[in-house]
CSV table of C-alpha atoms in Angstrom, one decimal:
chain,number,residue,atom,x,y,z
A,83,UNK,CA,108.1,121.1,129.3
A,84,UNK,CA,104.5,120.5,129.1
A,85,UNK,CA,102.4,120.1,131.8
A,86,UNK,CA,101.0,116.6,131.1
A,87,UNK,CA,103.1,113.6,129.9
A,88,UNK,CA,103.6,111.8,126.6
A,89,UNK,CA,101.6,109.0,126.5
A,90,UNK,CA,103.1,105.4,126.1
A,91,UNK,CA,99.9,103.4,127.2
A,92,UNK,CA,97.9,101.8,125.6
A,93,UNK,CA,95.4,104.3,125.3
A,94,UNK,CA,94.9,107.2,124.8
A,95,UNK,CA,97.3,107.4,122.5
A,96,UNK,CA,99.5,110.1,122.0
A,97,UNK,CA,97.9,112.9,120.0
A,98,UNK,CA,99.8,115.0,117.7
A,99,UNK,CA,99.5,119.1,117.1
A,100,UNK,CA,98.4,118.8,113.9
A,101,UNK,CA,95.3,117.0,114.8
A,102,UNK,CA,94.2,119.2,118.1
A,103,UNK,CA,94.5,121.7,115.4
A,104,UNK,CA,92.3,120.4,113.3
A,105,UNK,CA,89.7,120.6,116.0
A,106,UNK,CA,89.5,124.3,116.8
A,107,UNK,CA,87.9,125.1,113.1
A,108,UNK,CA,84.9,126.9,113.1
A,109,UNK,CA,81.8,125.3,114.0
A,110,UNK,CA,79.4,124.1,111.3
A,111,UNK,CA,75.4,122.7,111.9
A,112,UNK,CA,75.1,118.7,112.0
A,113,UNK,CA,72.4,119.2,109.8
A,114,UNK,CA,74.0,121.3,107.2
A,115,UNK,CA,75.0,120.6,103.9
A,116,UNK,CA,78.7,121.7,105.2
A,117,UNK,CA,77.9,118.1,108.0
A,118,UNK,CA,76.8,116.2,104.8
A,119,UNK,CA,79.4,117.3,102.8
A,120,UNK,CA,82.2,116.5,105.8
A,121,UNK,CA,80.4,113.0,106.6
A,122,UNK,CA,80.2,111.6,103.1
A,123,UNK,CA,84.0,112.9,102.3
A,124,UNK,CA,84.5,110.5,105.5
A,125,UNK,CA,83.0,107.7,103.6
A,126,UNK,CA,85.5,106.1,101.0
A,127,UNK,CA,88.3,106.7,103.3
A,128,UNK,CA,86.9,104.9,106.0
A,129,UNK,CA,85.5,102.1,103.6
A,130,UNK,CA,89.1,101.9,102.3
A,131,UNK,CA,90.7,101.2,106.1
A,132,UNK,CA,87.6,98.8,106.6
A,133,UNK,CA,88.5,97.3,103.2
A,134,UNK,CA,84.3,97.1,102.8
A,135,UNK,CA,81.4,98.0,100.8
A,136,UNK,CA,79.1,98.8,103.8
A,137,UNK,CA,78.9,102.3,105.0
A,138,UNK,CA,81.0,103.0,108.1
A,139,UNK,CA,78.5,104.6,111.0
A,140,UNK,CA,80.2,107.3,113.0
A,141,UNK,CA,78.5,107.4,116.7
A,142,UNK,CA,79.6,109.9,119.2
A,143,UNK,CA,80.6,107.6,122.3
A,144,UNK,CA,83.0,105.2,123.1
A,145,UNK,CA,83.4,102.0,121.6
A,146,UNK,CA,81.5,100.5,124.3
A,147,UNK,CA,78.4,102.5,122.9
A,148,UNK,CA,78.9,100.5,119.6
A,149,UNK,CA,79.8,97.3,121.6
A,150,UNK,CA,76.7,97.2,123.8
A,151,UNK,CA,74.6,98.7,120.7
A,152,UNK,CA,75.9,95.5,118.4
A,153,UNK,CA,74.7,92.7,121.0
A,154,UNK,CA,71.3,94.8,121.6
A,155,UNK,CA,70.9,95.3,117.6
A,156,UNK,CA,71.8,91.6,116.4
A,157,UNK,CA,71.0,89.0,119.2
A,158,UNK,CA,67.6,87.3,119.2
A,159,UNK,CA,68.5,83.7,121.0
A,160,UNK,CA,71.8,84.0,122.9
A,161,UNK,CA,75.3,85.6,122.3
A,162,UNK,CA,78.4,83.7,122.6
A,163,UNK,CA,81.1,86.2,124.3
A,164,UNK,CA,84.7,85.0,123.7
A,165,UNK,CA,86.5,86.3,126.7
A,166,UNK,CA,90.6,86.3,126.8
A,167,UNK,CA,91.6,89.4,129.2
A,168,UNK,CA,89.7,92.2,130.7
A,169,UNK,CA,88.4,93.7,128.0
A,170,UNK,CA,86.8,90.5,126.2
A,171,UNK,CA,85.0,89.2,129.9
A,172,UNK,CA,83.8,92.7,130.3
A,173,UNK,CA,81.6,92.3,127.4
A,174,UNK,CA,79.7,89.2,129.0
A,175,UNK,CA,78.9,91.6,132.0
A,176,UNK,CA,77.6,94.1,129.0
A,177,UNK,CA,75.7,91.4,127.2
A,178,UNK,CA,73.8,89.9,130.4
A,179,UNK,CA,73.4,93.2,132.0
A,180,UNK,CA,71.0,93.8,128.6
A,181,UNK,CA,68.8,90.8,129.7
A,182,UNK,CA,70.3,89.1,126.8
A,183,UNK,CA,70.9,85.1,126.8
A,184,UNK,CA,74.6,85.2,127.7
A,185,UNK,CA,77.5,82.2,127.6
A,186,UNK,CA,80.9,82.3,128.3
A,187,UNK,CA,84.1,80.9,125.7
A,188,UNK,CA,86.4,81.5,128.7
A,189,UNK,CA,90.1,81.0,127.8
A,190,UNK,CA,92.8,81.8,130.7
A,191,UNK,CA,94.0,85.5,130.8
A,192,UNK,CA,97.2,85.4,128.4
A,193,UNK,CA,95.9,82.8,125.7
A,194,UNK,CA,94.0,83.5,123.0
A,195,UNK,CA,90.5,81.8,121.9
A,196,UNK,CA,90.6,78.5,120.5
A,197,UNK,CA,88.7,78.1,116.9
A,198,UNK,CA,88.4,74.5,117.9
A,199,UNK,CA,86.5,75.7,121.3
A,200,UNK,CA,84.5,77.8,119.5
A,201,UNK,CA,83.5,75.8,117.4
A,202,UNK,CA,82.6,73.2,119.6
A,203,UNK,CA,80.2,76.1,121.3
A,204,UNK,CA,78.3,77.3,118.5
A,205,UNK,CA,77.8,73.4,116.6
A,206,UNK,CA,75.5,73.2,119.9
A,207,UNK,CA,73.1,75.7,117.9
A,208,UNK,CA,72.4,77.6,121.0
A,209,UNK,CA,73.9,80.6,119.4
A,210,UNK,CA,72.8,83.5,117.2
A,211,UNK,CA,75.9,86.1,117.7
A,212,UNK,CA,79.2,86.0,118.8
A,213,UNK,CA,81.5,88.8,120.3
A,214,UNK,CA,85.5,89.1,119.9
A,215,UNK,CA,88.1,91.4,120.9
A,216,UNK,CA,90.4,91.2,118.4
A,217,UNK,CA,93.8,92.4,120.3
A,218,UNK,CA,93.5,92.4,123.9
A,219,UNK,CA,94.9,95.4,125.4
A,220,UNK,CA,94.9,94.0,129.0
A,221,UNK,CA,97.1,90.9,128.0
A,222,UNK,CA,98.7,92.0,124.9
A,223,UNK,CA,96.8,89.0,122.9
A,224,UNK,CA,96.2,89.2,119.9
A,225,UNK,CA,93.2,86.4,118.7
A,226,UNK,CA,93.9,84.7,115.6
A,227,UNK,CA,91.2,86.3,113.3
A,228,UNK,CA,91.2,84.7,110.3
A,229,UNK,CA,90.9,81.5,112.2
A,230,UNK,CA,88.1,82.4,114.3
A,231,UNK,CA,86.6,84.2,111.2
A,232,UNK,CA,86.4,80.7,109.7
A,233,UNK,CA,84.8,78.9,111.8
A,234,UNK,CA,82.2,81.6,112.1
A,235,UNK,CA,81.6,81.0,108.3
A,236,UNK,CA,79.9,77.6,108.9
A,237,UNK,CA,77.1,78.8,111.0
A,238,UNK,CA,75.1,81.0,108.5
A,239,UNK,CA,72.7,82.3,111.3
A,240,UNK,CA,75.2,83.3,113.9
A,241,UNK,CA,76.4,87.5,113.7
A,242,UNK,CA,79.7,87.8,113.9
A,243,UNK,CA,80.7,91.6,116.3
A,244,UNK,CA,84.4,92.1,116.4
A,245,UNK,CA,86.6,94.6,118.5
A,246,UNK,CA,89.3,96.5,116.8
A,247,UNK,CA,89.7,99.0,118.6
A,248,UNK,CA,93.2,98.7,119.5
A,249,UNK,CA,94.4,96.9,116.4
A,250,UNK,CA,92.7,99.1,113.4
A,251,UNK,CA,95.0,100.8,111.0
A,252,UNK,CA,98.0,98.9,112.3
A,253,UNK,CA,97.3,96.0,110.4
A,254,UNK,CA,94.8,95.0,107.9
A,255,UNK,CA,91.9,93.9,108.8
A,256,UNK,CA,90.1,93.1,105.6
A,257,UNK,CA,86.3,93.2,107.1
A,258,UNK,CA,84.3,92.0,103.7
A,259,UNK,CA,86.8,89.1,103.1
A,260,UNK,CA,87.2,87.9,106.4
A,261,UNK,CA,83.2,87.9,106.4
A,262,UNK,CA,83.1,89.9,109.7
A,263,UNK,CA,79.5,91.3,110.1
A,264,UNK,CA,79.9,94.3,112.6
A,265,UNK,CA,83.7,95.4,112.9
A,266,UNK,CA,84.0,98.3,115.1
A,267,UNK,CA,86.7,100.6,116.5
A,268,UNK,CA,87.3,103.8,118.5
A,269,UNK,CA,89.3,107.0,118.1
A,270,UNK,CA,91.5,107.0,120.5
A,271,UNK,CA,94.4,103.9,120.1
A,272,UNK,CA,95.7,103.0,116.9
A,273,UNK,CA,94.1,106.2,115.4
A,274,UNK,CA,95.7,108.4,118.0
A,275,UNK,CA,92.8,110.6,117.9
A,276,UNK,CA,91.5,112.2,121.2
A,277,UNK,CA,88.7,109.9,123.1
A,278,UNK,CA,85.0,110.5,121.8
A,279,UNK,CA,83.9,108.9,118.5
A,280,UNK,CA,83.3,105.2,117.3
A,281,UNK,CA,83.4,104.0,114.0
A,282,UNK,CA,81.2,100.9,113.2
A,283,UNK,CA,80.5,98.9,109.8
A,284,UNK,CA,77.7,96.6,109.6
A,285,UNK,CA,76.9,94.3,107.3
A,286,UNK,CA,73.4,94.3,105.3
A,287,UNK,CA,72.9,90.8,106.4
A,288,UNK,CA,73.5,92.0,109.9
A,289,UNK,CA,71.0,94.9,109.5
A,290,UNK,CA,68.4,92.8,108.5
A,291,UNK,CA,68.7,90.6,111.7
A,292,UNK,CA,68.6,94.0,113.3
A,293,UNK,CA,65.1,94.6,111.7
A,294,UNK,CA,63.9,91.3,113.5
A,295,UNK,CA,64.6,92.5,117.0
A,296,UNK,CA,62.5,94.9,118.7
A,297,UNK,CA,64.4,95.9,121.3
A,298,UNK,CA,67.0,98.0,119.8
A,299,UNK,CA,66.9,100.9,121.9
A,300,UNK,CA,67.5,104.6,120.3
A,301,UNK,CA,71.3,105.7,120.4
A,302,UNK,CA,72.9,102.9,119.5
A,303,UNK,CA,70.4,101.7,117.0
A,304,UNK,CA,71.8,100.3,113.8
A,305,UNK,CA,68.8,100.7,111.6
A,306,UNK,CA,68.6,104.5,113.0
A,307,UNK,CA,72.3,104.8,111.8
A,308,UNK,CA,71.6,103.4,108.5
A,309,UNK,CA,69.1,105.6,107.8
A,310,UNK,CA,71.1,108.4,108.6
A,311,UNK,CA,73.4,107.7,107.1
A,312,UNK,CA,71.6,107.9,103.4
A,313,UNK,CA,71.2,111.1,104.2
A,314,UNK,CA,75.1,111.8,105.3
A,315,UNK,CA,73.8,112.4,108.5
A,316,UNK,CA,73.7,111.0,112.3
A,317,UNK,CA,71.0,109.8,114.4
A,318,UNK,CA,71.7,112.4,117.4
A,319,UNK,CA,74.5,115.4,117.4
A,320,UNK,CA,78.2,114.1,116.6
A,321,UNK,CA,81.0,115.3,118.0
A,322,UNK,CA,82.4,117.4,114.8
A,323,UNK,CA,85.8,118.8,116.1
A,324,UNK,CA,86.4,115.6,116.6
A,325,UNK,CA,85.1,114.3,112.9
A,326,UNK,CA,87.5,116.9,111.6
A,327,UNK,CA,90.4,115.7,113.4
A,328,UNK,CA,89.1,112.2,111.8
A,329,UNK,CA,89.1,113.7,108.8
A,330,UNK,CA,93.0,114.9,108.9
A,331,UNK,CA,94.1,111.8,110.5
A,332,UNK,CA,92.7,109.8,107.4
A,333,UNK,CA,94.5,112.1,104.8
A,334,UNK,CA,97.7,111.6,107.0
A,335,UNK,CA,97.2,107.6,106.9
A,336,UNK,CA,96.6,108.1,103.2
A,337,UNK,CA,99.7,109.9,102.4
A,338,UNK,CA,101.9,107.8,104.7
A,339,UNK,CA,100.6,104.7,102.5
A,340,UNK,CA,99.0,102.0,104.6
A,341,UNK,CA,101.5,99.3,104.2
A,342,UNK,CA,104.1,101.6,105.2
A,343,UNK,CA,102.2,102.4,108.1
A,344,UNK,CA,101.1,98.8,108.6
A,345,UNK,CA,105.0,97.9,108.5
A,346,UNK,CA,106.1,100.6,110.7
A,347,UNK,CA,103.9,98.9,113.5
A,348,UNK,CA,105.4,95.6,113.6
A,349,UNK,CA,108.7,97.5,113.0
A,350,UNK,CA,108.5,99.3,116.4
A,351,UNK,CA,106.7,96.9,118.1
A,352,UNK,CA,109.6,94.3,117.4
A,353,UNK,CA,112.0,97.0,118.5
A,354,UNK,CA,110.1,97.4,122.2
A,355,UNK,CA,110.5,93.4,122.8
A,356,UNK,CA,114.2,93.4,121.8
A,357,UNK,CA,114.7,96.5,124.7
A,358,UNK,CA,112.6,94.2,126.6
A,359,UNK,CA,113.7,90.3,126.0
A,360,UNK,CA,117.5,92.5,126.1
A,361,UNK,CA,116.5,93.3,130.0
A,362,UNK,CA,115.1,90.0,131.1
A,363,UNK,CA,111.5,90.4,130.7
A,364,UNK,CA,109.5,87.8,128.7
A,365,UNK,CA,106.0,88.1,127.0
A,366,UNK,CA,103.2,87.8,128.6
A,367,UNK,CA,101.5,86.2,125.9
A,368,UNK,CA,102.6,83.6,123.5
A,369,UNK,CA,105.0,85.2,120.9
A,370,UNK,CA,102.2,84.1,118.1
A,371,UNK,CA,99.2,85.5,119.5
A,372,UNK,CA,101.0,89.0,120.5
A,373,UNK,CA,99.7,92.1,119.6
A,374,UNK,CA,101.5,93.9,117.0
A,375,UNK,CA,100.2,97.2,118.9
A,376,UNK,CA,101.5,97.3,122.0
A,377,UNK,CA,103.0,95.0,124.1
A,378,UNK,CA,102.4,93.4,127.6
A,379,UNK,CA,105.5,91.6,129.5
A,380,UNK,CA,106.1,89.9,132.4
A,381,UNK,CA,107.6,92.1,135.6
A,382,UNK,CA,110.4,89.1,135.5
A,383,UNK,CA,112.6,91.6,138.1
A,384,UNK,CA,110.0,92.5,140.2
A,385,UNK,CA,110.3,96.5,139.0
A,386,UNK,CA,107.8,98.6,141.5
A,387,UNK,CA,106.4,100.2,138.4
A,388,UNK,CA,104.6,103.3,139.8
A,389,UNK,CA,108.2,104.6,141.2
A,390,UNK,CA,109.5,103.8,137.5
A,391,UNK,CA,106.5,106.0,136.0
A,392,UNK,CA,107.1,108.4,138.9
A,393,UNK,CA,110.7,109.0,137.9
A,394,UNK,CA,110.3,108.2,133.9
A,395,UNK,CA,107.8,111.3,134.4
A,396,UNK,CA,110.1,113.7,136.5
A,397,UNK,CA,112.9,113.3,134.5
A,398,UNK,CA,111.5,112.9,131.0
A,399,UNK,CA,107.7,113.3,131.1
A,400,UNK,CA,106.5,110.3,129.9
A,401,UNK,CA,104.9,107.3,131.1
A,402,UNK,CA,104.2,103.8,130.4
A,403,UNK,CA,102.1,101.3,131.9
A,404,UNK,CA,102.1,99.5,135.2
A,405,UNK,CA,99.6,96.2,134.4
A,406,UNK,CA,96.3,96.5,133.8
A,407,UNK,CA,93.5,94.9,136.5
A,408,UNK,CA,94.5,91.7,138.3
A,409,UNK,CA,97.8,91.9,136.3
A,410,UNK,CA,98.9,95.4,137.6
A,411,UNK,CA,102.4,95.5,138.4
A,412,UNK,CA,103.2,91.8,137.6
A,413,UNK,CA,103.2,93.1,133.7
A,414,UNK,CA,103.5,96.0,131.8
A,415,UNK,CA,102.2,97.7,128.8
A,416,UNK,CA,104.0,99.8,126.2
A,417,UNK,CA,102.3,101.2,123.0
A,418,UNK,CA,104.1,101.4,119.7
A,419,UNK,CA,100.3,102.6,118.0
A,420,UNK,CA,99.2,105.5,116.5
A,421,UNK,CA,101.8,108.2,115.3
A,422,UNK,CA,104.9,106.4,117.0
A,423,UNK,CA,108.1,106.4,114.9
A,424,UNK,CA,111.5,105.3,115.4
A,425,UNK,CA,112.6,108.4,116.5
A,426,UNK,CA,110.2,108.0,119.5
A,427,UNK,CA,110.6,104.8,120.3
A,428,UNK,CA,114.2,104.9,120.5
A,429,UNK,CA,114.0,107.8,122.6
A,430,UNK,CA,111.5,106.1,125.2
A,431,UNK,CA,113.8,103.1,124.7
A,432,UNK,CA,117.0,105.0,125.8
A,433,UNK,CA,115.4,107.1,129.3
A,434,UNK,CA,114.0,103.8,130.1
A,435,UNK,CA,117.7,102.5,130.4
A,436,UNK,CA,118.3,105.6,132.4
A,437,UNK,CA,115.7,105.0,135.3
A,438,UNK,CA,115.8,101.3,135.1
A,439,UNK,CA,119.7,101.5,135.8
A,440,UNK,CA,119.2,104.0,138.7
A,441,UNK,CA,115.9,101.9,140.5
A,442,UNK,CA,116.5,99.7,142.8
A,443,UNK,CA,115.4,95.9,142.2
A,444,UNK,CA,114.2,93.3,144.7
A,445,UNK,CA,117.1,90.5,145.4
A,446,UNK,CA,116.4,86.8,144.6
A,447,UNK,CA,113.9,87.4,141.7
A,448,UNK,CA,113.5,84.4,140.1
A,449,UNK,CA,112.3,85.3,136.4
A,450,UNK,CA,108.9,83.3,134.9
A,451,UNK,CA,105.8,83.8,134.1
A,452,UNK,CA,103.1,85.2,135.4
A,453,UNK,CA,100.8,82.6,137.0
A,454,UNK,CA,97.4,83.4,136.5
A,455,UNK,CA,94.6,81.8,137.0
């Protein structure tokens, strides 16, 4: 039994043998035509899971690098954050903490944003760029994208910066039709690759904003990126194990076929809420805003979740999760992203039976939602 336990959260994702292998290769310079020849083989995969045109940056960080790079890059007035769980208000914190002009679309923890709010928002003018977490982990909300994508259409001088970090390659996300103008993503959910890289595509209309603002910073600037990037280079030293393991992971998608793979999401994902709605516990969110990803519930029986991860992991070695921030232990989390197959599922399915039949529950539980305010 291995020392550490298979992951079931919603990230980091479960990573598989064959990509930790692809990591311990020999190591090549990031300025070698060996690095030029690994970044641009990179390229029309990645454009192909972006479904874009634009070149897909690869930046050695976490998405937040990317996240707080995008609102220092593209905003010149104020940025609009849309904020629906964690995740989506920690951004505002990331945006003001820039000494950028800052609002809040606030929707209650649980609900997604509201095209007609938003809209509302940026007809006042007061806005140049707009932030969105696609699917948000915290709350298991998934925003309606197209929607929102809309609305964004009608204001020509507002930047639209998406999160999809947690949703990428589980469904499509068609970037250039939905008009999104920086759509970025980490390795480490959906991709079940190891924690480390972000991938970001911006848009040439975006980039030229970019070229307007003088404040841009080094790192995480775009234009730095882009120049790169016509070299099939980085700005600063990349992670490379990791770009081969990127590299693998996009050959496996490939071969799977992405609407296999893309069905095989919302095929496991539905099999974790009938275990679920089977035991008495009821989404968090609304069924048509849930993530197709992962899924958050509502503790209806009033489970003490860290002694259910505390035996799920003695006796089987795995673990979900408990509820993340002010919803920990009145919901949990359980991913179906990344490599997950029916084989696993099931399996996690049937030893959660087992512990959930041998823990005791509290008496006069009344089942419902979690109230939060």
């Amino acid at each position: 039994m291995s020392e550490y336990p298979r992951l079931f959260i919603p990230g980091p994702a479960e990573v598989s043998q064959t990509t930790l292998q692809a990591m311990v290769r020999p190591m090549i310079g990031h300025r070698s035509d060996e690095f030029v020849a690994l970044y641009r083989e990179l390229q029309p995969k990645l454009q192909a899971l972006f479904a874009t045109k634009d070149p897909v940056f690869v930046s050695t960080s976490s998405a937040w690098g990317v996240m707080e790079g995008a609102v220092r890059n593209f905003t010149k007035k104020a940025v609009l954050n849309c904020m629906c769980g964690a995740f989506s208000d920690k951004w505002h914190d990331v945006s003001r903490r820039q000494g950028k002009s800052a609002a809040k679309l606030q929707t209650r923890w649980g609900k997604a944003i509201d095209p007609e709010a938003m809209e509302r928002e940026l007809a006042s003018g007061k806005y140049d760029a707009v932030t969105l977490v696609h699917n948000e982990t915290s709350t298991g909300v998934m925003n309606p994208l197209r929607e929102l994508m809309a609305v964004i259409a009608a204001f020509p001088n507002v930047i639209s910066i998406v999160d999809t970090v947690s949703s990428f390659s589980a469904l499509p996300i068609e970037k250039d039709q939905l008009g999104i103008d920086v759509m970025l993503t980490g390795t480490q959910k959906a991709l079940a690759l190891p924690p480390g890289l972000a991938l970001a595509s911006v848009s040439q209309r975006a980039l030229r904003r970019a070229a307007k603002v003088s404040d841009r910073g080094y790192y995480f600037d775009f234009l730095e990126f882009q120049k790169n990037h016509e070299r099939g280079m980085t700005p600063s030293t990349p992670n490379i194990p990791l770009m081969f393991a990127l590299n693998t992971k996009l050959a496996e998608i490939f071969t799977e076929g992405l609407e296999v793979r893309y069905a095989r999401h919302r095929r496991l994902n539905k099999k974790v809420r009938r275990w679920a709605h089977s035991h008495g516990f009821t989404l968090f969110p609304a069924t048509a805003h849930a993530s197709v990803s992962m899924s958050c519930f509502n503790n209806d029986l009033g489970v003490d979740f860290r002694e259910l991860n505390k035996r799920l992991r003695e006796r089987y070695n795995c673990v979900i999760d408990g509820g993340y921030g002010k919803l920990k232990e009145r919901t949990f989390r359980i991913s179906n992203m990344g490599d997950e197959t029916d084989q696993t599922i099931d399996t996690l399915l049937t030893q959660l039976d087992d512990v959930l039949a041998n823990i005791a529950l509290p008496a006069n539980v009344v089942p419902g939602a979690v109230d939060v305010s």
